[in-house]
Amino acid sequence: MSEPQSSAARLPGAPGFNLFHYASPQTFYPLAGRLLWPCWLLAAALCAIGLYIGFFVAPTDATQGDSYRIIFIHVPAAWMSMVVYLAMAFWCIVGLIFNTRLSFMMSSALAPTGALWAFVALWTGALWGKPTWGTYWVWDARLTSELILFFLYCGYMALQAAIDDPRRADRAGALIAIVGAVNVPIIYFSVKWWNTLHQGASVSLTAAPTMATTMLWGMLVMALAAWAYTVGAALLRVRAIMIERERHTDWVRQLAQGGGSRT
Amino acid sequence: MLSVFATVLRRDLLLAWRRRADVLTALGFFLLVTSLFPLGVGPEPEQLAQIAAGVMWVAALLATLLSVTRLFESDEADGTLEQMLLSVEPLAVIVLAKVCAYWLLTGLPLVLIAPLIALQFSLSPQETGIVCATLLIGTPTLSLLGAVGAALTLGLRGGGALIALLVLPLYVPVLIFGAGAVDRWRAGLDVDGNFALLGACLLVSLAVAPLASAAALRIAQD
Amino acid sequence: MNWESARQFWEMGGYGFFVWGSYGVTALLVAAELLLLARRTKQARALATQDAALARIDAERRSGS
């Protein structure tokens, strides 16, 4: 614990960036604070550019009209919901291997934002489905998997909320997150397989096989905006979690005494 | 290792034999839920035959969920669990033996009673055979995954609802492959794929679930 | 440019409800998350400040007696 800290202290401001230096909450806290505003600004700027491309540059779709513009929020949300789950599982594995409490905090900081994206993907999927397929919900493989993913997020958060001891909550949550991550591809495959049997719902979401490049760009920029926002939200939440959990340690006390509003 | 397995298995079966009523709850639940369905959706034999497999599978899933919460409870209450955790024998093997006993007591009776329910839902003999076979391969998977949930939620408030939230999403593939077999049969397709996939699910959970449950128990009792 | 007037933009070729329903709810959820996060941070900081003050009083009392 003290070894990596001292080695990092020997090179203040050196270009060589010691990763383990930031593996403890008290060193990570200020770093997260410094990263917050860049994340927000990046998210806002990218979102503005993405929306501009999505609404003003990208042409109206020949078959779907303007309803397809939901794609610029739907697809990035769906991507993020999956990426965030993987990131959660990754931090859980790191936490279990290296026994770093910050990794578990990171994972639980990501979960609500991931659940938010899963919900947004479902919501926008339903609103897109109505004009395109004539119904708000079809048991399409992707929509169904997204729903299950949303339930997985809920399960993870509910389990953590039900356990008072943070150490147990961390580890139990990590276990279910990893089991869930293993299951997600199996679930996707099974639902897809089920879908081919019940032909009624075999409408594909790949409605635009020859997607205009501007559409693709809009989606990409919006995805990056969602990415930046997710990082910002997770950092903000992890900072709150750090203070909540480490309230009785010296570094939080010093922080609290050194003026509440400073980062 | 085998002797530990046998000892735990025998012990759990014996304990269950002395408290027979507990074992029957899951079975009673299964029977009751499946019998309520015709009352809810109407008695037309065609319609019933169409939904039979799905209803039986969902009922089996819920029956498992209902009873699996108790898998480690009594052991925790009387201190046996602590002894198991301290034991030099691998915890995963002990857990596996417990799950085996649990399946023999709750999963197998469901499979055995299934033909009776299939009769109520006017399934043909072949269809009945397929449903029973899928349940036979599928219910052990349900028990194994349920054990992970039971270990994770051991001693937590609101354990019942929580375990449902944790485990039900994991049951989706088994449900799809299991209940889908009869549908495929009725559509004139061959059902080998379903059985292969169900078998694969069973093997994967057989390999992973005891280890995960053991880890969860250690976390819970830390 | 796709739109000739603000009204046309708002109508989205007849799909206004769906498009703005999607973007609106997303914006609402993101705003709600940020608000909740800000509140959580503030509460955590307040608790920590309180805790630190209590600890200081405790330490002073102990060194005084």
Coordinates of C-alpha atoms in Angstrom, one line a residue:
Chain A
M1 CA 0.0 0.0 0.0
S2 CA 2.7 2.5 1.0
E3 CA 5.2 1.2 -1.6
P4 CA 3.5 2.5 -4.8
Q5 CA 2.6 5.8 -3.1
S6 CA 6.2 6.5 -2.1
S7 CA 7.5 5.6 -5.5
A8 CA 5.1 7.9 -7.1
A9 CA 5.9 10.6 -4.7
R10 CA 9.5 10.5 -5.9
L11 CA 8.5 11.7 -9.3
P12 CA 6.1 14.6 -8.9
G13 CA 4.8 15.7 -12.2
A14 CA 6.9 13.3 -14.1
P15 CA 5.7 12.2 -17.5
G16 CA 5.8 8.5 -16.3
F17 CA 2.3 8.1 -14.9
N18 CA 2.0 5.5 -12.2
L19 CA -1.3 3.9 -12.5
F20 CA -1.2 2.2 -9.1
H21 CA -0.7 5.6 -7.5
Y22 CA -4.3 6.4 -8.4
A23 CA -5.6 3.0 -7.1
S24 CA -6.4 4.4 -3.7
P25 CA -9.4 6.7 -3.0
Q26 CA -7.4 9.5 -1.5
T27 CA -5.3 10.0 -4.5
F28 CA -8.0 9.2 -7.0
Y29 CA -10.4 11.7 -5.5
P30 CA -8.7 14.9 -6.6
L31 CA -7.9 13.3 -10.0
A32 CA -11.5 12.5 -10.5
G33 CA -12.4 16.1 -9.6
R34 CA -10.0 17.5 -12.2
L35 CA -11.4 15.2 -14.8
L36 CA -15.0 16.2 -14.1
W37 CA -15.3 19.4 -16.0
P38 CA -13.4 18.3 -19.1
C39 CA -15.9 15.4 -19.3
W40 CA -18.9 17.6 -19.0
L41 CA -17.6 20.1 -21.6
L42 CA -16.7 17.3 -24.0
A43 CA -20.1 15.7 -23.5
A44 CA -21.9 19.0 -24.1
A45 CA -19.9 19.9 -27.1
L46 CA -20.1 16.5 -28.7
C47 CA -23.8 16.4 -28.0
A48 CA -24.3 19.8 -29.7
I49 CA -22.4 18.7 -32.8
G50 CA -24.1 15.3 -32.9
L51 CA -27.6 16.8 -32.6
Y52 CA -26.7 19.4 -35.3
I53 CA -25.6 16.6 -37.6
G54 CA -28.6 14.5 -36.7
F55 CA -31.2 17.1 -37.2
F56 CA -29.8 19.6 -39.8
V57 CA -27.1 17.8 -41.9
A58 CA -28.5 14.2 -42.1
P59 CA -31.2 14.1 -44.8
T60 CA -34.7 12.7 -44.3
D61 CA -34.8 9.0 -44.7
A62 CA -36.6 7.9 -47.9
T63 CA -38.6 5.1 -46.2
Q64 CA -38.9 6.1 -42.6
G65 CA -39.2 9.8 -42.9
D66 CA -38.0 11.8 -40.0
S67 CA -38.8 9.2 -37.4
Y68 CA -35.4 7.6 -38.0
R69 CA -33.8 10.5 -36.2
I70 CA -34.4 8.6 -33.0
I71 CA -31.5 6.5 -34.1
F72 CA -29.1 9.2 -32.9
I73 CA -30.2 8.6 -29.3
H74 CA -31.3 5.0 -29.5
V75 CA -28.2 3.4 -30.9
P76 CA -25.7 5.3 -28.7
A77 CA -27.8 4.4 -25.6
A78 CA -27.9 0.8 -26.5
W79 CA -24.2 0.7 -27.1
M80 CA -23.5 2.5 -23.8
S81 CA -25.7 0.2 -21.9
M82 CA -23.6 -2.8 -23.0
V83 CA -20.3 -1.0 -22.7
V84 CA -21.1 0.1 -19.2
Y85 CA -22.1 -3.4 -18.2
L86 CA -18.8 -4.7 -19.5
A87 CA -16.9 -1.9 -17.7
M88 CA -18.7 -2.8 -14.5
A89 CA -17.8 -6.5 -14.9
F90 CA -14.2 -5.5 -15.7
W91 CA -13.9 -3.4 -12.5
C92 CA -15.4 -6.2 -10.5
I93 CA -12.8 -8.6 -11.8
V94 CA -10.0 -6.1 -11.2
G95 CA -11.4 -5.7 -7.7
L96 CA -11.6 -9.4 -6.9
I97 CA -8.0 -10.0 -8.3
F98 CA -6.2 -7.0 -6.8
N99 CA -8.5 -6.5 -3.8
T100 CA -8.7 -2.8 -4.5
R101 CA -11.8 -1.2 -2.9
L102 CA -11.7 1.6 -5.5
S103 CA -12.5 -0.8 -8.3
F104 CA -15.7 -1.9 -6.6
M105 CA -16.7 1.7 -6.0
M106 CA -16.1 2.3 -9.6
S107 CA -18.4 -0.5 -10.5
S108 CA -21.2 0.6 -8.3
A109 CA -20.8 4.1 -9.6
L110 CA -21.3 2.9 -13.2
A111 CA -24.4 0.8 -12.5
P112 CA -27.1 3.5 -12.3
T113 CA -25.8 5.3 -15.4
G114 CA -25.8 2.0 -17.2
A115 CA -29.3 1.3 -16.1
L116 CA -30.3 4.7 -17.3
W117 CA -28.9 4.0 -20.8
A118 CA -30.6 0.6 -20.9
F119 CA -33.9 2.3 -20.0
V120 CA -33.3 5.0 -22.6
A121 CA -32.6 2.4 -25.3
L122 CA -35.8 0.6 -24.4
W123 CA -37.9 3.8 -24.3
T124 CA -36.6 5.2 -27.6
G125 CA -36.8 1.7 -29.1
A126 CA -40.5 1.6 -28.3
L127 CA -41.1 5.1 -29.6
W128 CA -39.2 4.2 -32.8
G129 CA -41.1 1.0 -33.1
K130 CA -44.5 2.6 -33.2
P131 CA -44.1 4.5 -36.5
T132 CA -41.8 1.9 -38.1
W133 CA -43.4 -1.4 -37.1
G134 CA -46.8 -0.1 -36.1
T135 CA -46.4 -1.3 -32.5
Y136 CA -44.5 -0.1 -29.4
W137 CA -43.1 -3.4 -28.6
V138 CA -42.0 -6.4 -30.5
W139 CA -40.1 -9.3 -29.1
D140 CA -37.2 -8.6 -31.2
A141 CA -33.9 -10.2 -30.1
R142 CA -32.2 -7.0 -29.4
L143 CA -35.0 -5.3 -27.6
T144 CA -35.6 -8.4 -25.5
S145 CA -31.9 -8.7 -24.6
E146 CA -31.9 -5.0 -23.7
L147 CA -34.8 -5.6 -21.4
I148 CA -33.0 -8.5 -19.7
L149 CA -29.9 -6.3 -19.5
F150 CA -32.0 -3.7 -17.7
F151 CA -33.1 -6.3 -15.2
L152 CA -29.5 -7.4 -14.7
Y153 CA -28.6 -3.8 -13.8
C154 CA -31.6 -3.7 -11.4
G155 CA -30.6 -6.9 -9.8
Y156 CA -27.0 -5.7 -9.2
M157 CA -28.2 -2.4 -7.7
A158 CA -30.9 -4.1 -5.6
L159 CA -28.4 -6.6 -4.2
Q160 CA -25.9 -3.9 -3.3
A161 CA -28.7 -1.9 -1.7
A162 CA -29.8 -4.8 0.4
I163 CA -26.4 -5.5 2.0
D164 CA -25.3 -3.1 4.7
D165 CA -21.7 -4.2 5.0
P166 CA -19.9 -2.5 2.1
R167 CA -17.3 -5.3 1.8
R168 CA -19.9 -7.9 1.4
A169 CA -22.0 -5.7 -0.9
D170 CA -18.9 -5.1 -3.1
R171 CA -18.1 -8.8 -3.5
A172 CA -21.6 -10.1 -3.8
G173 CA -22.3 -7.4 -6.4
A174 CA -19.1 -8.3 -8.2
L175 CA -20.1 -12.0 -8.4
I176 CA -23.5 -11.3 -9.8
A177 CA -22.1 -8.8 -12.3
I178 CA -19.6 -11.3 -13.6
V179 CA -22.2 -14.1 -13.8
G180 CA -24.4 -11.7 -15.6
A181 CA -21.7 -10.6 -18.1
V182 CA -21.1 -14.3 -18.9
N183 CA -24.8 -14.7 -19.4
V184 CA -25.5 -11.7 -21.7
P185 CA -24.2 -13.3 -24.9
I186 CA -26.0 -16.6 -24.1
I187 CA -29.2 -14.6 -23.5
Y188 CA -28.8 -12.7 -26.7
F189 CA -28.2 -15.9 -28.6
S190 CA -31.1 -17.7 -27.0
V191 CA -33.6 -14.9 -27.7
K192 CA -32.4 -14.6 -31.3
W193 CA -32.9 -18.3 -31.7
W194 CA -36.3 -18.1 -30.2
N195 CA -37.1 -15.3 -32.5
T196 CA -36.4 -17.3 -35.7
L197 CA -39.0 -19.8 -34.5
H198 CA -41.7 -17.2 -33.9
Q199 CA -41.7 -15.6 -37.3
G200 CA -44.3 -13.0 -36.3
A201 CA -41.7 -10.7 -34.7
S202 CA -38.8 -11.1 -37.1
V203 CA -38.6 -7.4 -37.9
S204 CA -35.0 -6.4 -38.0
L205 CA -33.7 -3.2 -36.5
T206 CA -31.1 -2.9 -39.2
A207 CA -33.7 -0.9 -41.1
A208 CA -31.1 1.2 -43.0
P209 CA -28.7 -1.2 -44.7
T210 CA -27.3 1.6 -46.8
M211 CA -27.0 4.2 -44.1
A212 CA -25.8 7.6 -45.3
T213 CA -22.4 8.5 -44.0
T214 CA -23.8 11.6 -42.3
M215 CA -26.2 9.4 -40.3
L216 CA -23.3 7.2 -39.3
W217 CA -21.3 10.3 -38.2
G218 CA -24.2 11.7 -36.2
M219 CA -24.5 8.4 -34.4
L220 CA -20.8 8.2 -33.8
V221 CA -20.6 11.7 -32.4
M222 CA -23.6 11.1 -30.2
A223 CA -22.1 7.9 -28.9
L224 CA -18.9 9.7 -28.0
A225 CA -21.0 12.3 -26.2
A226 CA -22.8 9.6 -24.3
W227 CA -19.4 8.1 -23.5
A228 CA -18.1 11.4 -22.1
Y229 CA -21.3 11.9 -20.1
T230 CA -21.1 8.4 -18.6
V231 CA -17.5 8.9 -17.6
G232 CA -18.4 12.3 -16.0
A233 CA -21.4 10.9 -14.2
A234 CA -19.5 7.8 -12.9
L235 CA -16.6 10.0 -11.7
L236 CA -19.0 12.3 -9.9
R237 CA -20.8 9.3 -8.3
V238 CA -17.6 7.6 -7.4
R239 CA -16.5 10.7 -5.6
A240 CA -19.7 10.7 -3.5
I241 CA -19.3 7.1 -2.8
M242 CA -15.7 7.6 -1.7
I243 CA -16.8 10.3 0.8
E244 CA -19.7 8.3 2.0
R245 CA -17.7 5.2 2.7
E246 CA -14.5 6.7 3.9
R247 CA -16.1 9.3 6.1
H248 CA -14.1 8.2 9.1
T249 CA -10.7 8.2 7.5
D250 CA -8.2 11.0 7.9
W251 CA -8.1 12.0 4.3
V252 CA -11.8 12.7 4.1
R253 CA -11.7 14.6 7.4
Q254 CA -8.9 16.7 6.1
L255 CA -10.8 17.3 2.9
A256 CA -13.9 18.2 4.8
Q257 CA -12.0 20.7 7.0
G258 CA -10.2 22.2 4.1
G259 CA -13.4 23.9 2.8
G260 CA -16.4 22.0 1.4
S261 CA -16.5 23.5 -2.1
R262 CA -12.9 22.9 -3.1
T263 CA -12.4 19.9 -5.5
Chain B
M1 CA -14.2 -36.0 -2.2
L2 CA -16.7 -38.5 -3.3
S3 CA -17.4 -39.5 0.2
V4 CA -18.0 -35.9 1.2
F5 CA -20.4 -35.6 -1.6
A6 CA -22.2 -38.8 -0.6
T7 CA -22.3 -37.8 3.1
V8 CA -23.8 -34.4 2.5
L9 CA -26.2 -35.8 0.0
R10 CA -27.4 -38.4 2.4
R11 CA -27.6 -35.9 5.2
D12 CA -29.7 -33.5 3.3
L13 CA -32.1 -36.2 2.0
L14 CA -32.5 -37.5 5.5
L15 CA -33.2 -34.1 6.9
A16 CA -35.8 -33.5 4.2
W17 CA -37.3 -36.9 4.9
R18 CA -37.8 -35.8 8.5
R19 CA -39.5 -32.6 7.4
R20 CA -41.6 -33.9 4.5
A21 CA -44.0 -31.0 4.4
D22 CA -41.3 -28.6 3.2
V23 CA -40.5 -30.7 0.2
L24 CA -44.1 -30.8 -0.9
T25 CA -44.6 -27.0 -0.9
A26 CA -42.8 -26.6 -4.2
L27 CA -44.6 -29.5 -5.8
G28 CA -48.0 -28.1 -4.5
F29 CA -47.1 -24.7 -5.9
F30 CA -46.3 -26.2 -9.3
L31 CA -49.6 -28.2 -9.4
L32 CA -51.7 -25.3 -8.2
V33 CA -50.2 -22.7 -10.6
T34 CA -50.5 -24.9 -13.7
S35 CA -54.1 -25.8 -12.7
L36 CA -55.0 -22.2 -12.4
F37 CA -54.0 -21.4 -15.9
P38 CA -56.9 -23.1 -17.7
L39 CA -59.2 -21.2 -15.3
G40 CA -57.6 -18.0 -16.4
V41 CA -57.3 -18.4 -20.1
G42 CA -60.2 -20.7 -20.9
P43 CA -60.6 -24.5 -21.3
E44 CA -60.2 -24.8 -25.1
P45 CA -58.0 -27.8 -25.6
E46 CA -56.3 -26.4 -28.7
Q47 CA -55.3 -23.2 -26.9
L48 CA -54.2 -25.1 -23.7
A49 CA -52.0 -27.4 -25.7
Q50 CA -50.4 -24.5 -27.3
I51 CA -49.4 -22.8 -24.1
A52 CA -48.8 -25.9 -22.0
A53 CA -45.1 -26.1 -22.3
G54 CA -44.6 -22.4 -21.6
V55 CA -46.9 -22.6 -18.6
M56 CA -45.3 -25.7 -17.1
W57 CA -41.8 -24.2 -17.6
V58 CA -42.6 -20.9 -16.0
A59 CA -44.3 -22.7 -13.1
A60 CA -41.3 -24.9 -12.7
L61 CA -39.1 -21.8 -12.7
L62 CA -41.2 -20.1 -10.0
A63 CA -41.4 -23.2 -7.9
T64 CA -37.6 -23.5 -8.0
L65 CA -37.3 -19.8 -7.0
L66 CA -39.8 -20.2 -4.2
S67 CA -38.0 -23.1 -2.6
V68 CA -34.3 -22.5 -3.4
T69 CA -34.2 -19.6 -0.9
R70 CA -34.2 -22.2 1.8
L71 CA -31.3 -24.1 0.4
F72 CA -28.7 -22.7 2.9
E73 CA -31.0 -21.2 5.5
S74 CA -31.3 -24.0 8.0
D75 CA -27.6 -24.8 7.7
E76 CA -26.8 -21.2 8.5
A77 CA -29.2 -21.1 11.4
D78 CA -27.8 -24.2 13.2
G79 CA -24.1 -23.4 12.4
T80 CA -23.6 -26.2 10.0
L81 CA -22.7 -23.8 7.3
E82 CA -19.8 -22.4 9.3
Q83 CA -18.5 -25.9 9.7
M84 CA -18.8 -26.4 6.0
L85 CA -16.8 -23.2 5.3
L86 CA -14.1 -24.3 7.8
S87 CA -14.0 -27.8 6.4
V88 CA -10.8 -28.9 4.5
E89 CA -13.1 -30.5 1.9
P90 CA -13.7 -28.3 -1.2
L91 CA -16.8 -26.1 -0.5
A92 CA -17.9 -26.4 -4.1
V93 CA -18.3 -30.2 -3.8
I94 CA -20.4 -29.7 -0.6
V95 CA -22.5 -27.2 -2.4
L96 CA -22.9 -29.5 -5.4
A97 CA -24.1 -32.3 -3.1
K98 CA -26.6 -29.9 -1.5
V99 CA -27.9 -28.9 -4.9
C100 CA -28.2 -32.5 -5.9
A101 CA -30.2 -33.3 -2.9
Y102 CA -32.3 -30.2 -3.5
W103 CA -33.0 -31.2 -7.1
L104 CA -33.9 -34.8 -6.1
L105 CA -36.4 -33.4 -3.6
T106 CA -37.9 -30.6 -5.7
G107 CA -36.9 -30.8 -9.3
L108 CA -37.4 -34.5 -9.9
P109 CA -40.9 -34.6 -8.4
L110 CA -41.8 -31.8 -10.8
V111 CA -40.6 -33.9 -13.7
L112 CA -42.5 -36.9 -12.5
I113 CA -45.7 -35.0 -12.0
A114 CA -45.4 -33.3 -15.3
P115 CA -47.2 -36.0 -17.4
L116 CA -50.3 -35.5 -15.2
I117 CA -50.3 -31.8 -15.9
A118 CA -49.7 -32.5 -19.6
L119 CA -52.8 -34.6 -19.5
Q120 CA -54.8 -31.6 -18.1
F121 CA -53.5 -29.5 -21.0
S122 CA -54.4 -32.1 -23.5
L123 CA -50.9 -32.7 -24.9
S124 CA -50.3 -35.7 -27.1
P125 CA -48.1 -38.5 -25.7
Q126 CA -45.1 -37.4 -27.8
E127 CA -45.4 -33.9 -26.7
T128 CA -45.7 -35.0 -23.1
G129 CA -42.5 -37.0 -23.5
I130 CA -40.7 -33.9 -24.9
V131 CA -41.9 -31.7 -22.1
C132 CA -40.8 -34.2 -19.5
A133 CA -37.4 -34.7 -21.1
T134 CA -36.7 -31.0 -21.3
L135 CA -37.7 -30.5 -17.7
L136 CA -35.5 -33.4 -16.7
I137 CA -32.5 -31.8 -18.3
G138 CA -33.5 -28.2 -17.5
T139 CA -34.5 -28.3 -13.9
P140 CA -31.0 -29.2 -12.6
T141 CA -29.8 -26.0 -14.3
L142 CA -32.5 -24.1 -12.6
S143 CA -31.5 -25.6 -9.2
L144 CA -27.8 -24.8 -9.8
L145 CA -28.3 -21.2 -10.8
G146 CA -30.8 -20.8 -8.0
A147 CA -28.2 -21.9 -5.5
V148 CA -26.0 -19.0 -6.6
G149 CA -28.8 -16.6 -5.9
A150 CA -29.6 -18.3 -2.6
A151 CA -26.0 -18.0 -1.5
L152 CA -25.8 -14.4 -2.5
T153 CA -29.0 -13.4 -0.7
L154 CA -28.4 -15.5 2.4
G155 CA -29.7 -13.7 5.4
L156 CA -30.7 -10.5 3.6
R157 CA -33.9 -8.7 4.2
G158 CA -36.3 -9.0 1.3
G159 CA -34.4 -12.1 0.1
G160 CA -37.3 -13.6 -1.8
A161 CA -38.0 -10.7 -4.2
L162 CA -34.3 -10.1 -4.5
I163 CA -33.4 -13.6 -5.5
A164 CA -36.1 -13.4 -8.2
L165 CA -34.6 -10.2 -9.6
L166 CA -31.1 -11.8 -9.6
V167 CA -31.8 -15.2 -10.9
L168 CA -34.8 -14.9 -13.3
P169 CA -32.8 -13.0 -16.0
L170 CA -30.3 -15.9 -15.8
Y171 CA -33.1 -18.4 -16.4
V172 CA -34.1 -16.9 -19.7
P173 CA -32.0 -19.2 -22.0
V174 CA -33.1 -22.3 -20.2
L175 CA -36.7 -21.2 -20.4
I176 CA -36.4 -20.5 -24.1
F177 CA -34.7 -23.7 -25.0
G178 CA -36.9 -25.8 -22.7
A179 CA -40.3 -24.4 -23.6
G180 CA -39.4 -24.0 -27.3
A181 CA -38.9 -27.7 -27.8
V182 CA -42.6 -28.5 -27.9
D183 CA -43.3 -25.5 -30.2
R184 CA -40.7 -26.8 -32.6
W185 CA -42.1 -30.3 -32.5
R186 CA -45.6 -28.9 -33.1
A187 CA -44.2 -26.9 -36.1
G188 CA -42.7 -30.1 -37.5
L189 CA -39.1 -29.1 -36.9
D190 CA -36.6 -31.4 -35.2
V191 CA -35.9 -30.8 -31.5
D192 CA -32.3 -32.2 -31.2
G193 CA -31.0 -28.6 -31.1
N194 CA -33.1 -27.8 -28.0
F195 CA -31.8 -30.8 -26.2
A196 CA -28.2 -30.1 -27.1
L197 CA -28.5 -26.5 -26.0
L198 CA -30.2 -27.5 -22.8
G199 CA -27.5 -30.0 -22.2
A200 CA -24.9 -27.4 -22.8
C201 CA -26.6 -25.0 -20.3
L202 CA -26.6 -27.8 -17.8
L203 CA -22.9 -28.6 -18.3
V204 CA -21.8 -24.9 -18.1
S205 CA -23.8 -24.3 -14.9
L206 CA -22.6 -27.6 -13.5
A207 CA -19.1 -26.4 -14.0
V208 CA -19.6 -22.8 -12.8
A209 CA -22.5 -22.6 -10.4
P210 CA -21.0 -24.7 -7.5
L211 CA -17.9 -22.6 -7.6
A212 CA -19.8 -19.3 -7.8
S213 CA -22.1 -20.5 -5.0
A214 CA -19.2 -21.4 -2.8
A215 CA -17.6 -18.0 -3.4
A216 CA -20.9 -16.3 -2.6
L217 CA -21.2 -18.3 0.6
R218 CA -17.7 -17.2 1.7
I219 CA -18.6 -13.6 0.9
A220 CA -21.9 -13.9 2.8
Q221 CA -20.2 -15.4 5.9
D222 CA -17.1 -13.3 5.8
Chain C
M1 CA -30.9 22.5 -44.5
N2 CA -33.8 20.2 -43.9
W3 CA -36.3 22.6 -42.4
E4 CA -37.9 25.6 -43.7
S5 CA -39.5 26.8 -40.5
A6 CA -39.5 26.2 -36.8
R7 CA -42.9 24.7 -37.1
Q8 CA -41.7 22.2 -39.6
F9 CA -38.8 21.3 -37.3
W10 CA -41.2 20.8 -34.5
E11 CA -43.5 18.5 -36.5
M12 CA -40.7 16.3 -37.7
G13 CA -42.6 15.3 -40.8
G14 CA -45.5 14.0 -38.7
Y15 CA -43.3 12.1 -36.3
G16 CA -42.8 14.9 -33.7
F17 CA -44.4 12.9 -30.9
F18 CA -42.0 10.0 -31.3
V19 CA -38.8 12.0 -32.0
W20 CA -39.4 14.6 -29.3
G21 CA -40.7 11.9 -26.9
S22 CA -37.4 10.1 -27.2
Y23 CA -35.1 13.1 -26.9
G24 CA -37.3 14.8 -24.2
V25 CA -37.4 11.8 -21.9
T26 CA -33.7 11.2 -22.4
A27 CA -32.9 14.8 -21.5
L28 CA -35.2 14.6 -18.5
L29 CA -33.5 11.4 -17.2
V30 CA -30.0 12.8 -17.7
A31 CA -31.0 16.0 -15.9
A32 CA -32.6 14.0 -13.1
E33 CA -29.5 11.9 -12.7
L34 CA -27.3 14.9 -12.5
L35 CA -29.6 16.6 -10.0
L36 CA -29.6 13.5 -7.8
L37 CA -25.9 13.1 -8.1
A38 CA -25.3 16.8 -7.1
R39 CA -27.6 16.2 -4.1
R40 CA -25.9 13.0 -3.1
T41 CA -22.4 14.7 -3.3
K42 CA -23.6 17.6 -1.2
Q43 CA -25.1 15.3 1.4
A44 CA -22.0 13.2 1.6
R45 CA -19.8 16.3 2.0
A46 CA -22.1 17.7 4.7
L47 CA -22.0 14.4 6.6
A48 CA -18.2 14.3 6.3
T49 CA -17.9 17.9 7.5
Q50 CA -20.1 17.1 10.5
D51 CA -18.0 14.0 11.2
A52 CA -14.8 15.8 11.0
A53 CA -16.0 18.5 13.4
L54 CA -17.2 15.9 15.8
A55 CA -13.8 14.2 15.6
R56 CA -12.0 17.4 16.2
I57 CA -14.1 18.2 19.3
D58 CA -13.5 14.7 20.5
A59 CA -9.8 15.1 20.1
E60 CA -9.6 18.5 21.8
R61 CA -11.6 17.2 24.7
R62 CA -9.4 14.2 25.1
S63 CA -6.2 16.3 25.0
G64 CA -7.7 18.8 27.4
S65 CA -8.5 16.4 30.2

